[in-house]
PDB file of C-alpha atoms in Angstrom:
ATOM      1  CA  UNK G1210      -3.837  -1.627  -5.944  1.00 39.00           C
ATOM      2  CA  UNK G1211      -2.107   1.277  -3.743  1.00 44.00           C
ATOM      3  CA  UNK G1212      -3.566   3.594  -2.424  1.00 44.00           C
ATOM      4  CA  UNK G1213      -1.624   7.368  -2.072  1.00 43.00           C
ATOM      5  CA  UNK G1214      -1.618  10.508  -1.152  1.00 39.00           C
ATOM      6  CA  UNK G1215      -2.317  12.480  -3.840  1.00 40.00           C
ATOM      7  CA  UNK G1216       0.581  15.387  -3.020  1.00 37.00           C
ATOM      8  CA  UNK G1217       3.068  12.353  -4.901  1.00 37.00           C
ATOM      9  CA  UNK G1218       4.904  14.558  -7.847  1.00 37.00           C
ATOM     10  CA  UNK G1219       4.354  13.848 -11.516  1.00 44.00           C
ATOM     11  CA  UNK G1220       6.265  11.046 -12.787  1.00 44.00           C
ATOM     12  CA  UNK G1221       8.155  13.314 -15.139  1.00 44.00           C
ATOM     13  CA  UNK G1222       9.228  15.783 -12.596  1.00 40.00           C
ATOM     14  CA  UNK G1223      10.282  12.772  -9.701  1.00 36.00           C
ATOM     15  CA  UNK G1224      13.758  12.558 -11.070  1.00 34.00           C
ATOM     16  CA  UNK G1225      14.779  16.387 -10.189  1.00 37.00           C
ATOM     17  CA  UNK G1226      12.624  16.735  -6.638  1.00 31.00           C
ATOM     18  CA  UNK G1227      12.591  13.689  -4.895  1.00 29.00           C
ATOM     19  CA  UNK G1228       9.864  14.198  -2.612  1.00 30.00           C
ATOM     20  CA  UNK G1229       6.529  13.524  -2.006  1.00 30.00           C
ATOM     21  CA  UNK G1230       4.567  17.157  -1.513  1.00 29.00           C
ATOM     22  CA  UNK G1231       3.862  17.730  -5.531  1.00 29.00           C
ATOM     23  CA  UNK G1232      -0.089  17.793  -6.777  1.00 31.00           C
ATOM     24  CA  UNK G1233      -0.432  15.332  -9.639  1.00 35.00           C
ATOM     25  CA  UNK G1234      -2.950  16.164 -12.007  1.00 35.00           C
ATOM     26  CA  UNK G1235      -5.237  13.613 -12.947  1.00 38.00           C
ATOM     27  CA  UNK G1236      -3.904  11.803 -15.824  1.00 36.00           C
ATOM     28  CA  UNK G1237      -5.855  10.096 -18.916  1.00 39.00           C
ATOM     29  CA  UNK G1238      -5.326   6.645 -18.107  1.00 37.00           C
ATOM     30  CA  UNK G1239      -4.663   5.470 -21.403  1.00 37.00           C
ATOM     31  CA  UNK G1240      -1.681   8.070 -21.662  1.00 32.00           C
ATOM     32  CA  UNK G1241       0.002   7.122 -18.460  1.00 32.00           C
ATOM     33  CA  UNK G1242       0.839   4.167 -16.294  1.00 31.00           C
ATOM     34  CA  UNK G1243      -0.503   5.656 -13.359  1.00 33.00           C
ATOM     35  CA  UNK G1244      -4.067   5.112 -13.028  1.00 32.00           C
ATOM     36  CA  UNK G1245      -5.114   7.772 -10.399  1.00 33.00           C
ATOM     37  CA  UNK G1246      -8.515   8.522  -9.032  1.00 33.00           C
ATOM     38  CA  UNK G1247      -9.626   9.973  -5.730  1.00 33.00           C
ATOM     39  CA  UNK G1248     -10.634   7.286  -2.966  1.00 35.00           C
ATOM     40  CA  UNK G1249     -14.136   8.831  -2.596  1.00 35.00           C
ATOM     41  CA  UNK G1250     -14.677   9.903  -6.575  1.00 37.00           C
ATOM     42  CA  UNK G1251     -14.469  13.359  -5.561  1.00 36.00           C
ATOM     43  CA  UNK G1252     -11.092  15.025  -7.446  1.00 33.00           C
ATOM     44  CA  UNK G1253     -10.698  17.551  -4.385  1.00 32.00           C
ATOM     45  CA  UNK G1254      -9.876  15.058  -1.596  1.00 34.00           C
ATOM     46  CA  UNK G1255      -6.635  14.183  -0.705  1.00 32.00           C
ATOM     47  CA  UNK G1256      -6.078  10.555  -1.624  1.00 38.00           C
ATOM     48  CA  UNK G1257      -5.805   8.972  -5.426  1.00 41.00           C
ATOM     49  CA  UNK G1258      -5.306   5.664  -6.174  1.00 43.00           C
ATOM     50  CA  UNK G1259      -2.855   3.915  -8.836  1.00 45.00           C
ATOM     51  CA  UNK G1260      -3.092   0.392 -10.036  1.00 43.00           C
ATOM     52  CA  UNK G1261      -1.017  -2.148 -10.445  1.00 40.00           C
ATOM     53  CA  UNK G1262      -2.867  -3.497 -13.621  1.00 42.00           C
ATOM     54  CA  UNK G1263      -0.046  -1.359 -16.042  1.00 44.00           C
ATOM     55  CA  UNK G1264       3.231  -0.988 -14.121  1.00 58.00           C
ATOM     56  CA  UNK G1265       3.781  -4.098 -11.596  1.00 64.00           C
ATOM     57  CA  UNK G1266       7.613  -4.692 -12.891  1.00 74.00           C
ATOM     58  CA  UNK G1267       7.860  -0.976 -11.365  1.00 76.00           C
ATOM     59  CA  UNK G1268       5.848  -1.910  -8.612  1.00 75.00           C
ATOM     60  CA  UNK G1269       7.687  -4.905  -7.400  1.00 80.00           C
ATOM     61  CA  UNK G1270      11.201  -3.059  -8.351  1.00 85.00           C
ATOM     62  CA  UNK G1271       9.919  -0.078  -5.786  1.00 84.00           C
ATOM     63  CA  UNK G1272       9.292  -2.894  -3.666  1.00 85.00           C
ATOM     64  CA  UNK G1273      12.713  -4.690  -4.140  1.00 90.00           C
ATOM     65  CA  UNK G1274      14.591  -1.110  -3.238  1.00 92.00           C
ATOM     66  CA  UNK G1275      12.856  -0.601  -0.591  1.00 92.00           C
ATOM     67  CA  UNK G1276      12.527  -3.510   1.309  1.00 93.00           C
ATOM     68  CA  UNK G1277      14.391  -3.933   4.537  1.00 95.00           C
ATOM     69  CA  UNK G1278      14.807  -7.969   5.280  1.00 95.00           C
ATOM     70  CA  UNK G1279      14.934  -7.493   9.017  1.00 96.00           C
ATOM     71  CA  UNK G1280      12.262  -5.077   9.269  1.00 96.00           C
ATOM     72  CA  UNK G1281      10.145  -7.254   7.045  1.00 95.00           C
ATOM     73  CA  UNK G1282      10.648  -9.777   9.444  1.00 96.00           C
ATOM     74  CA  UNK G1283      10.501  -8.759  12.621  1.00 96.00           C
ATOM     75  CA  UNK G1284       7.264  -6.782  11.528  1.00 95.00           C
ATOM     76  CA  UNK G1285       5.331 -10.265  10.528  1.00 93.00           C
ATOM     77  CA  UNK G1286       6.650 -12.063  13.513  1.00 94.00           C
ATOM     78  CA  UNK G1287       5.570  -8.884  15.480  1.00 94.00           C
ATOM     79  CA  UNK G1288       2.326  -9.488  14.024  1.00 91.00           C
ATOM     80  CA  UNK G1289       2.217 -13.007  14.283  1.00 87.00           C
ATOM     81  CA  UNK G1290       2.417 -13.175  18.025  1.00 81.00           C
TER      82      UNK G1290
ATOM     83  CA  UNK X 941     -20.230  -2.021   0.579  1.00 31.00           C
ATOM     84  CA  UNK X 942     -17.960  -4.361  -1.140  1.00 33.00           C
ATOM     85  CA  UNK X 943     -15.157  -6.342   1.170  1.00 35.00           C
ATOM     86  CA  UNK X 944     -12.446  -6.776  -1.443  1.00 35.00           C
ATOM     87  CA  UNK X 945     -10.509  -7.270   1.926  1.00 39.00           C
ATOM     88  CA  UNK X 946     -12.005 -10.841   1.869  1.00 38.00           C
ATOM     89  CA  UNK X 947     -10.219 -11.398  -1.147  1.00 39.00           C
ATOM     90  CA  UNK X 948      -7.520  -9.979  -0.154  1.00 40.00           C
ATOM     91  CA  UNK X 949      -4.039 -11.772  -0.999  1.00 44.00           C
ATOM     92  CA  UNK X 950      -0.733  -9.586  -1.141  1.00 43.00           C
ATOM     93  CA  UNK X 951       0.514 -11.138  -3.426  1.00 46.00           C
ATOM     94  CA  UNK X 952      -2.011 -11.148  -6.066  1.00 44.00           C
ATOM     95  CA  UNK X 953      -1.162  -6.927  -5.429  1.00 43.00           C
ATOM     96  CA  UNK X 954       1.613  -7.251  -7.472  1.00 41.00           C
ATOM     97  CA  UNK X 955      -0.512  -8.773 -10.834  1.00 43.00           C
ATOM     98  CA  UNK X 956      -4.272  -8.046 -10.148  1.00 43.00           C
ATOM     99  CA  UNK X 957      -5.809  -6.173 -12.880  1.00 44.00           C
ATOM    100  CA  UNK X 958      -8.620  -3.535 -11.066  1.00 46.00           C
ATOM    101  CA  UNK X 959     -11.598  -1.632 -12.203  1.00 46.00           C
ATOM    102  CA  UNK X 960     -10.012   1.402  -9.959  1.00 44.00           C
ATOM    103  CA  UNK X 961     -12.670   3.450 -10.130  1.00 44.00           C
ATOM    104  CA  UNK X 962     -15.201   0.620  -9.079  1.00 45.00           C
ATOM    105  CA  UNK X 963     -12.726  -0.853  -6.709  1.00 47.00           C
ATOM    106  CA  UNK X 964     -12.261   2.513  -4.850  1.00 45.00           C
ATOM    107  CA  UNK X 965     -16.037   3.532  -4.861  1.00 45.00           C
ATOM    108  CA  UNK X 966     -16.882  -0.082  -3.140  1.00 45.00           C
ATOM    109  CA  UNK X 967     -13.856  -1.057  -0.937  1.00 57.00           C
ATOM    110  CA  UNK X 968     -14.124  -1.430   2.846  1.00 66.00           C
ATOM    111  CA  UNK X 969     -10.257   0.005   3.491  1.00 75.00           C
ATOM    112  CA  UNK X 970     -11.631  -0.786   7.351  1.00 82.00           C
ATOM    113  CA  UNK X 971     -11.862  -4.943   6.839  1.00 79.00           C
ATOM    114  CA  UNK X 972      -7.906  -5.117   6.697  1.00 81.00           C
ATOM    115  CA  UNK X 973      -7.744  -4.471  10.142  1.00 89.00           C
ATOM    116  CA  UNK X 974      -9.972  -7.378  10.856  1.00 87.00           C
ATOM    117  CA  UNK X 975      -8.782 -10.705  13.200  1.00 89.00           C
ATOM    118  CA  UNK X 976      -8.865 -12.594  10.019  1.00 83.00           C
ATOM    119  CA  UNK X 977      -6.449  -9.994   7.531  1.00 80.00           C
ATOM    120  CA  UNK X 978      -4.392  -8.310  10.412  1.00 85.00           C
ATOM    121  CA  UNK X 979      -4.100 -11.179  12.535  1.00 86.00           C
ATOM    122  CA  UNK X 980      -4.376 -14.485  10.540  1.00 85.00           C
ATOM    123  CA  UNK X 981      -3.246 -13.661   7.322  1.00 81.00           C
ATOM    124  CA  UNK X 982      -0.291 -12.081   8.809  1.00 86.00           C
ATOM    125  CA  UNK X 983       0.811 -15.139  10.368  1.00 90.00           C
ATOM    126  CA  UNK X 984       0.488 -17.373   7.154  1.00 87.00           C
ATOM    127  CA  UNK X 985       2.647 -14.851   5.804  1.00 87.00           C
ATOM    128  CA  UNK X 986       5.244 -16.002   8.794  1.00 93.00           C
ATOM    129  CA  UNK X 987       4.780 -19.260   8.742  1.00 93.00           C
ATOM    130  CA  UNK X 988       5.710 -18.794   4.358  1.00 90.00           C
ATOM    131  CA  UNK X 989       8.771 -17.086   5.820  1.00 93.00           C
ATOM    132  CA  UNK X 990       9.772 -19.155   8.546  1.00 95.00           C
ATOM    133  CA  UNK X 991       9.408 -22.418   5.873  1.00 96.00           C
ATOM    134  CA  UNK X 992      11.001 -20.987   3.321  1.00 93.00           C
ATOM    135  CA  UNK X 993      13.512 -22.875   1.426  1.00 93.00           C
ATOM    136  CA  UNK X 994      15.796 -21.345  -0.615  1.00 93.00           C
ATOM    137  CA  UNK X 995      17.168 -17.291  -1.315  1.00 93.00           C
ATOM    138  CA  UNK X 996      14.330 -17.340  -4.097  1.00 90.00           C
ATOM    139  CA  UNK X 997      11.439 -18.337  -1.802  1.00 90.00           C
ATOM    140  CA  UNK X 998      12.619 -16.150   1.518  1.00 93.00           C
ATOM    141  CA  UNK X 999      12.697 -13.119  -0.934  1.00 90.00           C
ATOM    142  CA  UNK X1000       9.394 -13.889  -2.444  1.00 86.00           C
ATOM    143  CA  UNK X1001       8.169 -13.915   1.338  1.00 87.00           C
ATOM    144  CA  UNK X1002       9.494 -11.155   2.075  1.00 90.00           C
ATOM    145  CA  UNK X1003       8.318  -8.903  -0.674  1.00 86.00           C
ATOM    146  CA  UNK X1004       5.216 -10.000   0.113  1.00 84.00           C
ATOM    147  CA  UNK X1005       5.738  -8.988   3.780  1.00 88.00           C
ATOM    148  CA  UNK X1006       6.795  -5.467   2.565  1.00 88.00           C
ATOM    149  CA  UNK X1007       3.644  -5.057   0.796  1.00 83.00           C
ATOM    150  CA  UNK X1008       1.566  -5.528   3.963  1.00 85.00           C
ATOM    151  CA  UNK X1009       4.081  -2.900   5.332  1.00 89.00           C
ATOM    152  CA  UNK X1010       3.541  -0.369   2.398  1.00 84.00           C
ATOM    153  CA  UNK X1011      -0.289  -1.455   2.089  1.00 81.00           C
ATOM    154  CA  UNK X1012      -0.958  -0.842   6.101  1.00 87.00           C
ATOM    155  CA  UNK X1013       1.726   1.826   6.633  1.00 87.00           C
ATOM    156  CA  UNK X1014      -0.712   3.513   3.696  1.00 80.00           C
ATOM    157  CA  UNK X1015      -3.932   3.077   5.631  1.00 82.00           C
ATOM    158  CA  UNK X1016      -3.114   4.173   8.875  1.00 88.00           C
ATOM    159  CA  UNK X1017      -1.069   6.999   7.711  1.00 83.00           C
ATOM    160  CA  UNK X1018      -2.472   8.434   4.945  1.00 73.00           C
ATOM    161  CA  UNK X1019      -6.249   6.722   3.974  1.00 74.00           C
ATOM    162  CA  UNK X1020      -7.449   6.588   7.875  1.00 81.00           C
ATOM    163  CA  UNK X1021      -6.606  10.507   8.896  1.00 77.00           C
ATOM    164  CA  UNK X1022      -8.459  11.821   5.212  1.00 69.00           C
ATOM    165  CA  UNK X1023     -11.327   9.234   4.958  1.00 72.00           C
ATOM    166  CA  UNK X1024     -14.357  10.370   8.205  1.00 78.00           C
ATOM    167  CA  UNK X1025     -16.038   6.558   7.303  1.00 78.00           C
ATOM    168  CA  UNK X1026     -13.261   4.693   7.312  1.00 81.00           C
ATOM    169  CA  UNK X1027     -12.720   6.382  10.922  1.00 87.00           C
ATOM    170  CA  UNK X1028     -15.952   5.540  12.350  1.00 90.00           C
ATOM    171  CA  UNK X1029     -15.920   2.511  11.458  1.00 91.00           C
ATOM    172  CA  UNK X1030     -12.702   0.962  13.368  1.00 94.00           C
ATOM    173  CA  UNK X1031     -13.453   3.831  16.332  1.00 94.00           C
ATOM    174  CA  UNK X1032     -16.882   2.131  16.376  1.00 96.00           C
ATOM    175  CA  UNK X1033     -15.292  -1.844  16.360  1.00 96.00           C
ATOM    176  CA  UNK X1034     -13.570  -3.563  19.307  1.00 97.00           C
ATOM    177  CA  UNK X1035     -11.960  -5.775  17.194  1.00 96.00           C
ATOM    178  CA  UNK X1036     -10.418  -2.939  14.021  1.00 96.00           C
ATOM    179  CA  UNK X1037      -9.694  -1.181  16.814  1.00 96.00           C
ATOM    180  CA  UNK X1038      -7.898  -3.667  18.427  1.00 96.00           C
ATOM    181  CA  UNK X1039      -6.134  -4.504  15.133  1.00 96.00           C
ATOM    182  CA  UNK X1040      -5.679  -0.830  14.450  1.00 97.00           C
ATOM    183  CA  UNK X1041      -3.837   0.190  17.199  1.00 97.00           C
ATOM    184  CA  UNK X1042      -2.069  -2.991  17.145  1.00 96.00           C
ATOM    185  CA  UNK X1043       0.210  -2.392  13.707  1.00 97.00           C
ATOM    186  CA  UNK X1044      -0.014   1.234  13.969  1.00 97.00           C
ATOM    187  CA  UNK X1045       1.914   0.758  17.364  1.00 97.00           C
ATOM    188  CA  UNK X1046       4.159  -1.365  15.411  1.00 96.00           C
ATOM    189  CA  UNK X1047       4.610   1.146  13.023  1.00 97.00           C
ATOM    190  CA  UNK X1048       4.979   4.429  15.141  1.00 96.00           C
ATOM    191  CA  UNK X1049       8.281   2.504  16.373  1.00 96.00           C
ATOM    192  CA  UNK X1050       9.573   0.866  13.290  1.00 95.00           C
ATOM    193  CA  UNK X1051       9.162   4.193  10.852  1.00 89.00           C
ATOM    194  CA  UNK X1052       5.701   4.866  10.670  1.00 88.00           C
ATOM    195  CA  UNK X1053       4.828   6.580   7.200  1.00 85.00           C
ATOM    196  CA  UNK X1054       8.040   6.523   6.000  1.00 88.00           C
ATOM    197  CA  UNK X1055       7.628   2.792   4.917  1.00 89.00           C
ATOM    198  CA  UNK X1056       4.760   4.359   2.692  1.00 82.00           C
ATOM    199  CA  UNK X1057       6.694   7.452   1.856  1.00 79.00           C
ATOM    200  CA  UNK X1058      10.081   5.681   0.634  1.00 84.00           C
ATOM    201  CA  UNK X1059       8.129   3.089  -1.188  1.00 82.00           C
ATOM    202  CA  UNK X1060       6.111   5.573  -3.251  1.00 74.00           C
ATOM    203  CA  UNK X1061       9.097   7.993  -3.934  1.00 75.00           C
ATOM    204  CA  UNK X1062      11.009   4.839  -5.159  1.00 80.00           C
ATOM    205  CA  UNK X1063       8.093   3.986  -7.460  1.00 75.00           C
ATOM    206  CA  UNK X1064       7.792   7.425  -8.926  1.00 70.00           C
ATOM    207  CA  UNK X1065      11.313   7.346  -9.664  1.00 75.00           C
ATOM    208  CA  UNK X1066      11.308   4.056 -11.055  1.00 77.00           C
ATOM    209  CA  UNK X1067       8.821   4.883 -13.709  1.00 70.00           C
ATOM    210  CA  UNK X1068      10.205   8.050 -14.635  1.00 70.00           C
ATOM    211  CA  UNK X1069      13.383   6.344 -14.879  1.00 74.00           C
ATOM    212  CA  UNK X1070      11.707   3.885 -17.359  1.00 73.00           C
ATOM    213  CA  UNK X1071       9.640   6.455 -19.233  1.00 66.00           C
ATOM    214  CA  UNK X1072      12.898   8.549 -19.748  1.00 69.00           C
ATOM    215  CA  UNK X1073      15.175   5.678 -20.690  1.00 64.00           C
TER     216      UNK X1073
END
């Protein structure tokens, strides 16, 4: 599951604005691969939630793109010590 | 409240099918900041890196690595600041504290929400890339 702030932009508008400070509107879950509810059940907070359940090949390509190999590292030997 | 903390593998993040609404309602977002998440868990995920063998297996470490990143750059930055219990709750413990202030020090140097914020923008793109193709 991952857990985000709920100004992320409709999937169908990411591909002309780029950038995270869009409302999404609560989708019907069968309709759309994001599964989104609020963290506390309550639609006016500021956090929904999406879950991996439907889209984990997008997940794990997001991942893949954005992964930095020496970050990664140095942050779990960071956190290993 | 439930800890789904204590089942907690990053891996399983990728392929675990959730009851989000039930998950969210019960989850304890403060338990990944305990010894045993933050601090042991963290290492095993090391120690996988350090041992292994092969592009194949490093990667698979890794990504698993990143997801901690994404999954803790998340809760300090975004879930912690918006959620009053989650708050009280590592404010109120030595050791979440402890933890707490331990990878969001970490992060503050290393690009604090912007490990969150790239990963998320990527997603978004990637499934309106699939949707439209």
């Amino acid at each position: 599951m991952i857990f985000m702030p709920k100004e992320i932009q409709k999937p169908e508008e990411a591909q002309k604005t780029i950038k995270i400070n869009k409302v999404i509107e609560k989708p019907k879950e069968k309709e759309n691969p994001f599964m989104v509810s609020t963290v506390t059940g309550n639609p006016s907070k500021d956090l929904v939630a999406i879950s991996p359940s439907q889209n984990q090949n997008d997940i794990k390509k997001a991942l893949e793109k954005t992964m930095n190999p020496k970050s990664t590292a140095d942050f779990l030997k960071s956190m290993s010590a | 409240m439930a800890d789904i903390a204590s089942d907690f593998d990053f891996r399983s993040w990728l392929s675990r099918k959730t009851d989000v609404q039930a998950t969210i309602r019960e989850s304890n977002y403060s338990s990944w900041f305990s010894d045993r998440l933050s601090g042991t868990r963290m290492q095993g995920l090391y120690s996988k890196l350090q041992s292994a063998k092969g592009e194949d297996q490093k990667t698979a470490a890794l990504l698993e690595g990143h997801a901690a990143m994404v999954l803790y750059s998340t809760l300090i930055y975004y879930v912690y600041p918006s959620m009053p219990s989650m708050k009280r709750e590592i404010d109120s413990s030595p050791e979440l504290r402890q933890n707490f202030s331990r990878l969001k020090g970490w992060f503050d140097q290393n690009g604090g929400s912007r490990i969150a914020d790239d990963f998320y923008r990527e997603l978004v793109n990637t499934i309106a890339e699939r949707r439209s193709g």
